[in-house]
Amino acid sequence: MNEQGTIFDQILAGKIPADVVYEDDFVLAFKDINPQAPIHVLFIPKVRIKTHNDIDEANMEYVNKIHLAINQYAKQIGEDKNGYRIVMNCNENGQQTVNHIHMHFLAGRQMEWPPG
């Protein structure tokens, strides 16, 4: 993972376009450019928290706001009743590829288990 500015930092700065589906003061959500489900959206905090291991009391409000944003978005698109999957990867073995936490929102089909 790159320790410099991430692609998400560039999206937040408006330097790279994104298909934004949700935004508030804490969270930005946009469609994944390589979707793994009919609906695949990334929810990111507007501050960089590198990995799940870096979540603490000082930045926990951003993580809580992501969960609330996901709930709101799921209701907005009608997937709250059908169901959906949210995923957060952590570090290399967890397949985290961007050094800025993000939650994958996957919906629009029956999910399978185990995921991989």
Short mmCIF file of C-alpha atoms in Angstrom, two decimals:
data_model
loop_
_atom_site.label_atom_id
_atom_site.label_comp_id
_atom_site.label_asym_id
_atom_site.label_seq_id
_atom_site.Cartn_x
_atom_site.Cartn_y
_atom_site.Cartn_z
CA MET A 1 0.00 0.00 0.00
CA ASN A 2 1.22 3.46 -0.89
CA GLU A 3 2.14 5.66 2.08
CA GLN A 4 1.77 8.79 -0.06
CA GLY A 5 -1.56 10.30 -0.99
CA THR A 6 -4.05 7.64 -1.98
CA ILE A 7 -6.51 7.54 -4.85
CA PHE A 8 -9.19 8.23 -2.24
CA ASP A 9 -7.35 11.40 -1.14
CA GLN A 10 -7.39 12.49 -4.78
CA ILE A 11 -11.12 11.72 -5.11
CA LEU A 12 -11.83 13.69 -1.91
CA ALA A 13 -9.79 16.62 -3.29
CA GLY A 14 -11.74 16.54 -6.55
CA LYS A 15 -8.65 15.66 -8.61
CA ILE A 16 -10.10 12.34 -9.79
CA PRO A 17 -13.77 12.00 -10.74
CA ALA A 18 -16.03 9.52 -8.99
CA ASP A 19 -19.65 8.50 -9.45
CA VAL A 20 -20.78 9.80 -6.05
CA VAL A 21 -23.98 8.33 -4.61
CA TYR A 22 -23.80 9.75 -1.07
CA GLU A 23 -21.99 12.57 0.71
CA ASP A 24 -22.16 14.31 4.06
CA ASP A 25 -19.64 16.10 6.30
CA PHE A 26 -18.00 12.83 7.36
CA VAL A 27 -18.50 10.33 4.53
CA LEU A 28 -18.19 10.07 0.75
CA ALA A 29 -19.64 7.09 -1.13
CA PHE A 30 -19.11 6.29 -4.80
CA LYS A 31 -19.53 3.40 -7.20
CA ASP A 32 -16.62 0.95 -7.39
CA ILE A 33 -14.85 1.05 -10.77
CA ASN A 34 -14.52 -2.75 -10.70
CA PRO A 35 -17.88 -3.89 -9.31
CA GLN A 36 -18.17 -7.35 -7.78
CA ALA A 37 -21.98 -7.20 -7.52
CA PRO A 38 -24.75 -5.38 -9.40
CA ILE A 39 -24.53 -2.68 -6.72
CA HIS A 40 -21.00 -2.09 -5.41
CA VAL A 41 -20.33 1.17 -3.60
CA LEU A 42 -17.31 2.25 -1.54
CA PHE A 43 -17.95 4.27 1.63
CA ILE A 44 -14.92 6.23 2.86
CA PRO A 45 -14.34 8.61 5.75
CA LYS A 46 -13.38 12.15 4.78
CA VAL A 47 -10.23 11.82 6.90
CA ARG A 48 -7.61 9.21 6.19
CA ILE A 49 -7.60 6.34 8.63
CA LYS A 50 -5.00 3.96 7.19
CA THR A 51 -6.28 0.57 8.32
CA HIS A 52 -8.89 -0.95 10.60
CA ASN A 53 -6.10 -1.22 13.18
CA ASP A 54 -5.88 2.60 13.24
CA ILE A 55 -9.47 3.14 14.36
CA ASP A 56 -9.51 4.70 17.82
CA GLU A 57 -11.60 6.95 20.05
CA ALA A 58 -10.37 10.07 18.21
CA ASN A 59 -11.65 8.96 14.78
CA MET A 60 -14.45 6.55 15.73
CA GLU A 61 -17.12 9.12 14.86
CA TYR A 62 -16.17 8.77 11.18
CA VAL A 63 -16.60 5.00 11.33
CA ASN A 64 -19.97 5.35 13.05
CA LYS A 65 -21.06 7.84 10.39
CA ILE A 66 -20.12 5.35 7.66
CA HIS A 67 -22.47 2.78 9.18
CA LEU A 68 -25.28 5.34 9.39
CA ALA A 69 -24.63 6.40 5.78
CA ILE A 70 -24.81 2.77 4.64
CA ASN A 71 -28.16 2.35 6.41
CA GLN A 72 -29.51 5.50 4.77
CA TYR A 73 -28.22 4.51 1.32
CA ALA A 74 -29.62 0.96 1.58
CA LYS A 75 -33.05 2.39 2.41
CA GLN A 76 -32.78 4.98 -0.37
CA ILE A 77 -32.15 2.33 -3.05
CA GLY A 78 -34.55 -0.23 -1.58
CA GLU A 79 -31.95 -2.84 -0.60
CA ASP A 80 -32.57 -2.57 3.15
CA LYS A 81 -35.24 -5.27 2.92
CA ASN A 82 -33.47 -7.54 0.41
CA GLY A 83 -30.18 -7.54 2.28
CA TYR A 84 -26.62 -6.63 1.43
CA ARG A 85 -23.04 -7.27 2.45
CA ILE A 86 -20.56 -4.79 3.89
CA VAL A 87 -16.86 -5.64 3.86
CA MET A 88 -13.74 -3.93 5.19
CA ASN A 89 -10.34 -5.40 4.35
CA CYS A 90 -7.27 -4.86 6.53
CA ASN A 91 -3.64 -4.97 5.43
CA GLU A 92 -2.00 -7.26 2.89
CA ASN A 93 -3.46 -10.64 3.83
CA GLY A 94 -6.89 -9.06 4.10
CA GLN A 95 -6.47 -7.73 0.53
CA GLN A 96 -6.56 -4.03 1.50
CA THR A 97 -5.22 -2.25 -1.58
CA VAL A 98 -5.80 1.40 -0.64
CA ASN A 99 -4.23 2.79 2.52
CA HIS A 100 -7.47 4.54 3.57
CA ILE A 101 -10.21 2.53 5.25
CA HIS A 102 -13.32 1.92 3.22
CA MET A 103 -16.36 -0.27 3.39
CA HIS A 104 -17.59 -2.14 0.36
CA PHE A 105 -21.39 -2.15 0.06
CA LEU A 106 -22.44 -5.10 -2.12
CA ALA A 107 -26.05 -5.72 -3.10
CA GLY A 108 -28.39 -6.60 -5.93
CA ARG A 109 -27.89 -10.37 -5.86
CA GLN A 110 -27.77 -13.32 -3.49
CA MET A 111 -24.38 -13.34 -1.77
CA GLU A 112 -22.48 -16.60 -1.31
CA TRP A 113 -20.49 -17.98 1.61
CA PRO A 114 -17.64 -18.41 2.15
CA PRO A 115 -16.62 -15.23 0.35
CA GLY A 116 -13.01 -16.24 -0.34
#
